[in-house]
Coordinates of C-alpha atoms in Angstrom, one line a residue:
M682 CA 132.8 134.9 112.0
S683 CA 132.8 136.4 115.4
R684 CA 131.0 135.6 119.3
S685 CA 129.3 138.0 118.8
A686 CA 127.9 139.0 115.3
V687 CA 125.1 140.8 114.4
A688 CA 122.6 140.0 111.3
D689 CA 119.8 141.4 109.9
A690 CA 118.3 138.1 109.7
V691 CA 120.1 133.9 109.3
V692 CA 118.1 131.4 107.1
V693 CA 119.2 128.0 108.7
G694 CA 119.3 125.1 106.2
G695 CA 121.2 125.3 103.1
G696 CA 119.6 122.8 100.4
V697 CA 117.6 124.5 98.1
I698 CA 114.6 126.3 99.9
G699 CA 117.3 128.5 102.4
T700 CA 120.0 129.3 99.6
A701 CA 116.7 130.5 97.4
L702 CA 116.0 132.4 100.1
A703 CA 118.5 134.0 101.1
Y704 CA 119.1 134.9 97.8
R705 CA 115.8 136.3 97.6
L706 CA 116.5 138.3 101.0
A707 CA 119.8 139.5 99.5
E708 CA 119.0 140.5 96.4
A709 CA 116.2 142.7 98.0
G710 CA 118.3 145.0 99.8
L711 CA 118.4 142.9 103.3
G712 CA 122.0 144.3 104.9
R713 CA 123.2 141.0 106.4
V714 CA 121.8 138.1 105.6
V715 CA 123.7 134.6 106.7
L716 CA 123.2 131.0 105.6
L717 CA 123.9 128.5 107.7
E718 CA 124.2 125.2 107.1
Q719 CA 125.8 122.3 109.4
A720 CA 127.3 120.5 106.6
R721 CA 127.6 121.8 103.0
V722 CA 125.7 123.6 100.6
A723 CA 122.7 120.5 99.1
A724 CA 124.7 117.8 100.2
H725 CA 123.5 117.3 103.6
G726 CA 120.0 116.8 103.3
A727 CA 117.1 116.0 100.2
T728 CA 118.2 118.1 98.2
S729 CA 120.8 116.0 97.5
R730 CA 118.8 113.3 97.1
S731 CA 116.1 115.1 94.9
G732 CA 114.7 113.4 91.7
G733 CA 114.7 116.8 90.4
L734 CA 111.2 116.3 88.8
I735 CA 110.0 119.7 87.4
R736 CA 106.7 118.9 86.9
L737 CA 103.3 120.4 87.0
H738 CA 101.4 118.3 87.2
H739 CA 99.8 117.9 91.1
T740 CA 96.7 117.0 92.6
V741 CA 96.6 119.7 95.1
H742 CA 95.9 123.0 93.1
S743 CA 97.7 125.4 95.6
D744 CA 101.0 123.3 94.6
T745 CA 100.4 123.4 90.7
V746 CA 100.5 127.3 91.0
L747 CA 103.8 127.6 93.3
T748 CA 105.2 124.7 90.6
A749 CA 103.9 127.1 87.4
R750 CA 105.7 130.3 89.0
S751 CA 108.9 128.3 89.1
L752 CA 109.1 126.6 86.1
P753 CA 109.9 130.4 83.8
V754 CA 112.8 130.4 86.1
F755 CA 114.5 126.5 85.4
E756 CA 113.8 127.5 82.2
H757 CA 115.1 130.9 81.5
W758 CA 117.6 130.5 84.7
A759 CA 120.5 132.7 82.8
D760 CA 118.1 135.3 82.7
H761 CA 117.4 135.4 86.1
I762 CA 120.3 133.5 88.7
V763 CA 123.9 133.5 87.8
G764 CA 125.6 129.8 87.5
D765 CA 123.9 126.6 86.6
C766 CA 120.5 124.8 87.4
G767 CA 120.8 122.2 85.0
Y768 CA 117.2 121.9 83.5
R769 CA 116.6 119.9 80.6
R770 CA 113.6 119.2 78.6
T771 CA 112.6 115.7 78.2
G772 CA 108.3 115.9 78.3
F773 CA 107.1 114.7 81.6
L774 CA 104.1 111.3 81.5
Q775 CA 101.8 110.6 84.4
L776 CA 100.5 107.9 84.3
V777 CA 97.2 106.8 86.0
G778 CA 94.8 103.9 86.4
P779 CA 90.6 103.7 85.1
Q780 CA 89.9 104.7 88.2
Y781 CA 91.8 108.2 88.0
A782 CA 90.8 109.1 84.7
E783 CA 88.3 111.5 85.8
A784 CA 91.3 113.1 88.1
L785 CA 94.1 113.9 86.5
A786 CA 92.0 115.9 83.9
V787 CA 91.2 118.2 86.7
N788 CA 94.7 118.0 87.4
T789 CA 95.7 118.5 84.1
A790 CA 93.1 120.9 82.9
A791 CA 94.3 122.4 86.9
A792 CA 98.3 123.0 84.5
S793 CA 97.0 124.5 81.5
A794 CA 95.0 127.0 83.6
A795 CA 98.3 128.1 85.8
A796 CA 101.0 127.7 83.2
G797 CA 99.4 128.1 79.9
P798 CA 97.3 126.0 76.9
R799 CA 100.7 125.0 75.4
R800 CA 101.8 123.7 78.8
A801 CA 99.7 120.6 79.7
E802 CA 97.0 118.4 78.3
V803 CA 95.9 114.7 78.4
I804 CA 97.2 112.5 75.7
D805 CA 96.6 109.0 74.7
P806 CA 99.0 105.5 74.8
A807 CA 99.1 105.6 71.8
E808 CA 100.4 108.7 71.3
A809 CA 102.8 108.5 74.1
R810 CA 104.0 105.1 72.5
R811 CA 104.8 107.4 69.6
L812 CA 107.5 109.8 71.6
Y813 CA 109.2 107.7 73.9
P814 CA 109.2 104.5 72.1
G815 CA 111.4 103.1 75.0
L816 CA 108.2 102.4 77.4
A817 CA 105.8 99.8 78.2
L818 CA 101.8 101.5 78.9
E819 CA 100.4 98.2 79.7
G820 CA 97.2 98.8 82.7
V821 CA 97.7 102.7 82.0
A822 CA 93.9 104.1 81.3
A823 CA 95.4 108.4 81.6
I824 CA 98.4 110.2 80.7
A825 CA 98.7 113.6 81.2
F826 CA 102.0 115.3 79.4
E827 CA 103.6 118.4 79.8
P828 CA 106.1 118.9 77.1
D829 CA 108.0 121.5 78.4
G830 CA 108.8 119.1 81.8
G831 CA 111.8 117.2 82.9
Y832 CA 114.2 117.8 85.3
A833 CA 117.4 119.5 86.6
D834 CA 120.3 119.3 88.8
P835 CA 119.0 120.2 92.7
A836 CA 121.8 120.7 93.9
R837 CA 123.5 122.5 91.2
T838 CA 120.7 124.3 91.6
A839 CA 121.2 125.0 95.2
T840 CA 125.5 126.2 94.7
A841 CA 123.8 128.7 92.0
W842 CA 121.4 130.3 94.2
A843 CA 124.1 130.2 97.5
A844 CA 126.9 132.0 95.1
A845 CA 123.9 134.1 93.8
A846 CA 123.5 135.0 97.7
Q847 CA 127.1 135.9 98.4
Q848 CA 127.7 138.0 95.4
L849 CA 124.8 140.1 96.1
G850 CA 126.8 140.8 99.9
A851 CA 125.2 137.3 101.9
S852 CA 127.8 135.4 104.3
L853 CA 128.0 131.1 104.3
H854 CA 129.3 129.3 106.8
E855 CA 128.9 126.0 106.0
G856 CA 130.0 123.4 109.0
V857 CA 127.6 124.9 111.3
R858 CA 124.5 123.6 113.3
V859 CA 122.5 125.8 115.2
H860 CA 121.5 125.3 118.5
E861 CA 119.2 127.4 119.4
V862 CA 116.8 130.3 118.3
F863 CA 116.8 133.2 121.1
A864 CA 113.9 135.9 121.9
T865 CA 113.4 138.3 124.6
D866 CA 112.4 137.7 128.4
D867 CA 108.9 138.3 127.9
G868 CA 109.1 135.6 124.1
S869 CA 107.3 138.0 121.9
R870 CA 110.7 138.8 119.3
V871 CA 113.3 136.6 118.5
T872 CA 116.9 138.1 119.5
G873 CA 119.2 135.7 117.1
V874 CA 120.5 131.7 117.6
N875 CA 122.7 130.1 119.3
T876 CA 125.1 128.0 116.4
T877 CA 128.8 125.7 116.6
I878 CA 130.7 129.0 116.2
G879 CA 128.5 131.5 118.7
R880 CA 125.9 133.3 118.7
I881 CA 124.6 135.8 116.3
A882 CA 122.3 138.1 117.1
S883 CA 119.5 138.7 114.1
P884 CA 115.8 140.3 114.8
L885 CA 114.9 137.5 112.1
V886 CA 115.4 133.5 111.6
V887 CA 114.0 131.6 108.7
L888 CA 114.2 128.0 109.3
A889 CA 114.6 126.0 106.6
G890 CA 116.5 122.6 107.4
G891 CA 114.1 119.7 106.0
A892 CA 114.1 116.6 108.3
W893 CA 115.5 118.6 110.8
G894 CA 112.8 121.3 111.1
S895 CA 111.8 122.6 114.1
A896 CA 113.7 122.1 116.7
P897 CA 115.8 124.4 117.0
A898 CA 112.6 127.1 118.2
A899 CA 111.5 124.1 120.4
G900 CA 112.4 126.5 123.4
L901 CA 110.1 128.6 122.5
G902 CA 107.2 127.0 121.8
V903 CA 106.9 126.6 118.8
Q904 CA 106.0 122.3 117.3
V905 CA 106.2 121.7 114.0
P906 CA 104.2 118.0 112.8
V907 CA 107.6 117.3 111.1
T908 CA 109.3 113.6 110.5
A909 CA 112.9 112.8 109.3
R910 CA 111.3 109.6 107.0
R911 CA 114.3 107.8 104.7
I912 CA 114.7 108.6 101.3
G913 CA 116.5 106.9 98.4
L914 CA 117.2 107.2 94.9
A915 CA 119.7 104.9 91.7
Q916 CA 121.2 105.2 88.6
A917 CA 121.6 102.4 86.3
Y918 CA 122.7 102.8 83.0
L919 CA 120.6 102.3 80.1
P920 CA 121.7 103.8 76.3
G921 CA 119.7 106.2 74.9
A922 CA 117.3 106.7 77.9
G923 CA 117.6 110.2 77.2
R924 CA 117.9 110.8 73.6
R925 CA 114.3 112.5 72.7
G926 CA 112.5 110.6 69.9
G927 CA 115.0 106.7 69.6
P928 CA 114.1 103.7 70.0
A929 CA 114.8 103.8 73.7
S930 CA 114.0 107.2 75.1
V931 CA 111.8 107.6 77.9
P932 CA 110.5 110.6 80.0
T933 CA 110.2 112.4 83.0
C934 CA 107.4 110.2 84.7
I935 CA 105.5 109.3 87.7
D936 CA 103.4 106.1 87.4
D937 CA 100.5 106.1 89.6
T938 CA 100.2 102.8 89.0
T939 CA 103.2 100.9 90.4
G940 CA 104.0 103.7 92.7
S941 CA 107.3 104.3 91.0
Y942 CA 108.5 107.7 89.8
F943 CA 111.5 107.7 86.4
R944 CA 113.4 110.1 84.2
P945 CA 116.8 110.1 82.3
D946 CA 120.2 111.7 83.0
G947 CA 121.8 112.7 80.2
T948 CA 121.4 110.1 76.9
D949 CA 122.9 106.7 77.9
R950 CA 121.6 107.3 82.1
F951 CA 118.5 106.4 84.3
F952 CA 117.1 107.8 87.2
F953 CA 114.8 106.3 89.5
G954 CA 113.1 106.2 92.5
V955 CA 113.6 103.7 95.1
P956 CA 110.0 103.7 98.2
S957 CA 112.0 104.0 101.8
N958 CA 109.8 105.7 104.0
P959 CA 110.2 104.6 107.5
D960 CA 110.7 106.9 110.3
V961 CA 114.4 107.8 111.3
T962 CA 116.4 109.3 114.4
L963 CA 117.9 112.1 113.4
G964 CA 122.0 112.3 114.1
H965 CA 122.7 108.6 113.1
D966 CA 123.3 107.2 110.0
V967 CA 121.3 106.8 107.1
A968 CA 121.5 103.1 105.6
P969 CA 122.7 102.5 101.7
L970 CA 119.5 101.5 100.3
S971 CA 119.5 97.1 99.5
S972 CA 119.6 95.5 97.0
K973 CA 115.8 94.0 98.3
E974 CA 115.1 97.5 97.9
L975 CA 117.0 97.9 94.3
S976 CA 115.5 94.9 93.4
S977 CA 111.8 96.0 94.0
A978 CA 111.9 99.2 93.0
L979 CA 113.7 97.8 89.8
A980 CA 111.1 95.3 89.3
A981 CA 108.0 98.0 89.6
I982 CA 110.0 100.6 87.1
A983 CA 110.7 97.5 84.3
H984 CA 107.0 97.5 83.7
R985 CA 107.0 100.9 82.8
V986 CA 110.7 101.1 80.5
P987 CA 111.2 97.3 80.4
A988 CA 114.7 98.1 79.8
A989 CA 115.5 99.0 83.1
A990 CA 115.0 95.1 83.6
T991 CA 119.2 94.3 83.2
A992 CA 120.4 97.7 83.3
P993 CA 123.2 98.0 85.4
L994 CA 123.3 100.1 88.7
T995 CA 126.2 103.0 88.7
G996 CA 125.0 104.4 91.8
T997 CA 122.5 104.7 94.8
R998 CA 121.6 107.8 97.4
A999 CA 120.2 107.1 100.6
G1000 CA 119.7 110.3 102.8
L1001 CA 116.1 111.9 104.8
D1002 CA 113.9 113.8 104.1
G1003 CA 111.2 116.0 106.6
Y1004 CA 107.6 114.9 106.3
T1005 CA 104.2 116.5 107.2
P1006 CA 100.8 114.5 108.4
D1007 CA 99.5 115.9 104.6
K1008 CA 103.3 115.6 102.7
R1009 CA 103.0 119.7 102.3
P1010 CA 105.1 122.1 103.8
V1011 CA 104.8 124.0 106.5
I1012 CA 105.5 128.1 105.7
G1013 CA 105.4 130.9 107.0
P1014 CA 106.1 133.6 110.4
V1015 CA 105.0 131.0 113.8
G1016 CA 106.2 131.8 117.5
P1017 CA 107.4 134.7 118.2
D1018 CA 108.1 138.0 115.9
G1019 CA 110.9 137.4 113.3
L1020 CA 110.6 133.7 113.1
Y1021 CA 109.6 132.0 109.7
L1022 CA 109.2 128.5 108.7
A1023 CA 110.2 127.1 105.3
L1024 CA 110.1 123.6 106.1
G1025 CA 108.2 120.2 105.8
F1026 CA 108.0 120.0 102.3
S1027 CA 107.7 116.0 102.0
G1028 CA 109.7 115.2 98.7
G1029 CA 107.5 118.2 97.0
G1030 CA 109.5 121.7 97.8
F1031 CA 112.6 121.3 94.4
K1032 CA 109.8 122.7 91.8
M1033 CA 108.1 125.0 93.8
S1034 CA 111.5 126.3 95.2
P1035 CA 111.8 129.9 93.1
A1036 CA 108.2 130.4 94.1
V1037 CA 108.2 130.1 97.4
A1038 CA 111.7 131.4 97.6
E1039 CA 109.9 134.4 96.1
L1040 CA 106.5 134.8 97.9
A1041 CA 108.1 133.7 101.4
A1042 CA 110.7 137.0 101.0
A1043 CA 107.9 139.3 99.9
E1044 CA 106.5 138.3 103.1
I1045 CA 109.7 139.3 105.7
L1046 CA 110.0 141.7 104.0
D1047 CA 106.7 143.5 104.2
G1048 CA 106.4 142.5 108.1
Q1049 CA 104.1 139.2 107.6
A1050 CA 107.4 137.9 109.6
V1051 CA 107.3 140.5 112.4
T1052 CA 103.2 141.8 112.5
G1053 CA 101.3 139.3 111.2
K1054 CA 99.0 141.5 108.4
S1055 CA 99.7 141.4 105.2
E1056 CA 100.5 137.4 103.6
Q1057 CA 100.7 136.1 100.4
P1058 CA 97.6 134.8 99.5
L1059 CA 99.2 131.7 97.8
L1060 CA 101.7 130.8 100.5
A1061 CA 98.3 131.2 102.9
P1062 CA 97.5 127.2 102.4
Y1063 CA 100.7 126.3 103.6
R1064 CA 100.2 127.5 107.5
L1065 CA 101.1 126.0 110.4
G1066 CA 97.7 126.4 111.9
R1067 CA 96.2 124.4 109.6
F1068 CA 97.0 121.6 111.5
A1069 CA 95.4 123.9 115.6
N1070 CA 93.2 121.0 116.8
G1071 CA 92.7 118.2 115.2
G1072 CA 93.3 119.3 111.6
R1073 CA 93.3 116.5 108.9
G1074 CA 95.5 119.5 106.9
I1075 CA 95.3 120.2 102.9
V1076 CA 93.2 117.5 101.1
P1077 CA 93.9 117.2 97.4
E1078 CA 91.1 118.1 95.1
A1079 CA 91.3 115.1 92.4
P1080 CA 94.1 112.5 94.3
Y1081 CA 95.4 109.0 92.8
A1082 CA 96.2 106.3 94.7
Q1083 CA 100.1 107.7 95.6
M1084 CA 99.3 111.3 95.4

């Protein structure tokens, strides 16, 4: 790309949000869409370290609505996008203790209302054990079940979005870091970005860089409270974990009683999250998961999947994600006309990425990033303004201990 390059839109960030947005903008007919990723698509940030859980269940109803809108895209990927997102239907369980049984009923009803009556229901422990013999459920008082829940492959998903965008004429540039977003002299209008390969003129810039937040727009007075945190997951060998109905079968699951999540991976492997949330400094290497962290995570998982206690580990991942104070994303126009944010997803962006990209692209193309006169109501809760003047941000309607 030459130093005098011109685009109609520059999307910064090659994770699942940025690639999906690039695709939706190109699909809508926006001419020159340029996607910039500082490393390789789906390889550097949170997307490649995501567990890829596909679920409707949330404690914030606006999140539930976005995931309900996204689920059919994962289920019928080939009808929408090129490539394969790796969606696997394992069923999803949300487990809570007795003090959250009422909240679980509220959140399950919200999921059912958003996605359809057969998509989510409350089941008892005996039914859960029948469905997933590999589970132990001591201390669990209430369970939400989603038959169509499961997981997909986040890296394959982002790669597929990027490939689909390129087929529609978007250009992808990897290994390119954006240093600065430029605006007119009076600061009223975005004019482009300065990058490691030169300046790109553009009337629209979308920042979707995850943990790197809004840093390129700092010179324009844009400050988003996104903190970079280390995240981790691990994989173990667990024969039969993904063999539905078999004696070792486990679901895709979030266990609020232990603060853990896990899922099968294929037939004989098992993925689980490793809590690892210390703030980190961008630009430094992320430390691999330690033996202590892995042992602690496995001990929590073994409460629900006893076989995991002796399952040999086959791999680990550690990386960065961007967290906001309320652990919900910032989506929408901000600062000078032509600047749009889609970042700070706080570990929850993957499953809602199809809906976020669809709706954000509609806002951008309808003029929201330019005039501020039209908006997509489903994205309204996620504006940066919710943090103004000490605002608490989004408050869950029916919270749990860990969500």
